[in-house]
GROMACS .gro file of C-alpha atoms in nm:
model
   67
    1GLU     CA    1   1.880   5.247   5.178
    2ASN     CA    2   1.618   5.461   5.379
    3GLN     CA    3   1.891   5.479   5.675
    4GLN     CA    4   2.144   5.593   5.418
    5SER     CA    5   1.940   5.854   5.261
    6LEU     CA    6   1.852   5.976   5.605
    7ASP     CA    7   2.212   5.992   5.701
    8ALA     CA    8   2.298   6.165   5.385
    9VAL     CA    9   2.043   6.428   5.450
   10ARG     CA   10   2.187   6.472   5.807
   11VAL     CA   11   2.543   6.503   5.672
   12CYS     CA   12   2.444   6.758   5.419
   13LEU     CA   13   2.236   6.971   5.676
   14LYS     CA   14   2.559   7.019   5.853
   15THR     CA   15   2.731   7.164   5.558
   16LEU     CA   16   2.469   7.466   5.532
   17GLN     CA   17   2.517   7.792   5.693
   18PRO     CA   18   2.323   7.833   6.027
   19GLN     CA   19   2.063   8.029   5.888
   20GLN     CA   20   1.992   7.831   5.587
   21ARG     CA   21   1.988   7.521   5.791
   22ASP     CA   22   1.745   7.654   6.063
   23SER     CA   23   1.533   7.803   5.803
   24VAL     CA   24   1.496   7.469   5.583
   25LEU     CA   25   1.452   7.260   5.921
   26LEU     CA   26   1.183   7.496   6.038
   27ALA     CA   27   0.991   7.521   5.724
   28TYR     CA   28   1.011   7.160   5.613
   29TYR     CA   29   1.020   6.969   5.937
   30GLU     CA   30   0.822   7.195   6.165
   31GLY     CA   31   0.599   7.340   5.887
   32LEU     CA   32   0.638   7.704   5.951
   33THR     CA   33   0.545   7.949   5.694
   34HIS     CA   34   0.797   8.175   5.524
   35GLN     CA   35   0.610   8.474   5.726
   36GLU     CA   36   0.628   8.284   6.047
   37LEU     CA   37   0.996   8.210   6.005
   38ALA     CA   38   1.062   8.569   5.919
   39GLU     CA   39   0.901   8.682   6.256
   40ARG     CA   40   1.071   8.408   6.465
   41MET     CA   41   1.408   8.481   6.307
   42ASP     CA   42   1.351   8.857   6.320
   43ALA     CA   43   1.450   8.902   5.954
   44PRO     CA   44   1.310   9.020   5.643
   45LEU     CA   45   1.066   8.791   5.467
   46GLY     CA   46   1.286   8.820   5.130
   47THR     CA   47   1.615   8.715   5.346
   48VAL     CA   48   1.419   8.429   5.483
   49LYS     CA   49   1.308   8.317   5.144
   50SER     CA   50   1.688   8.355   5.025
   51TRP     CA   51   1.827   8.138   5.292
   52ILE     CA   52   1.566   7.857   5.222
   53ARG     CA   53   1.628   7.863   4.845
   54ARG     CA   54   2.014   7.873   4.880
   55GLY     CA   55   1.984   7.628   5.131
   56LEU     CA   56   1.788   7.376   4.949
   57LEU     CA   57   2.018   7.423   4.654
   58ARG     CA   58   2.316   7.346   4.854
   59LEU     CA   59   2.132   7.033   4.994
   60ARG     CA   60   2.054   6.926   4.632
   61GLU     CA   61   2.419   6.969   4.523
   62CYS     CA   62   2.557   6.771   4.833
   63LEU     CA   63   2.308   6.481   4.799
   64ALA     CA   64   2.401   6.479   4.441
   65GLU     CA   65   2.761   6.456   4.535
   66ARG     CA   66   2.702   6.170   4.744
   67ALA     CA   67   2.500   5.982   4.519
   0.00000   0.00000   0.00000
């Protein structure tokens, strides 16, 4: 079951727009703060927060569809 969950997350991550996927991965897997992300991605802080929020919402929707 854990492998199925990991596979579902991987599949759903691929459905995200590149900025959303990169933001989510860097924030939640590498532990970067929103400010660090904004600096690394050369984007305004508000934009990075939007990418993360939209990415997480889309991930949630995709995972619910697969459940």
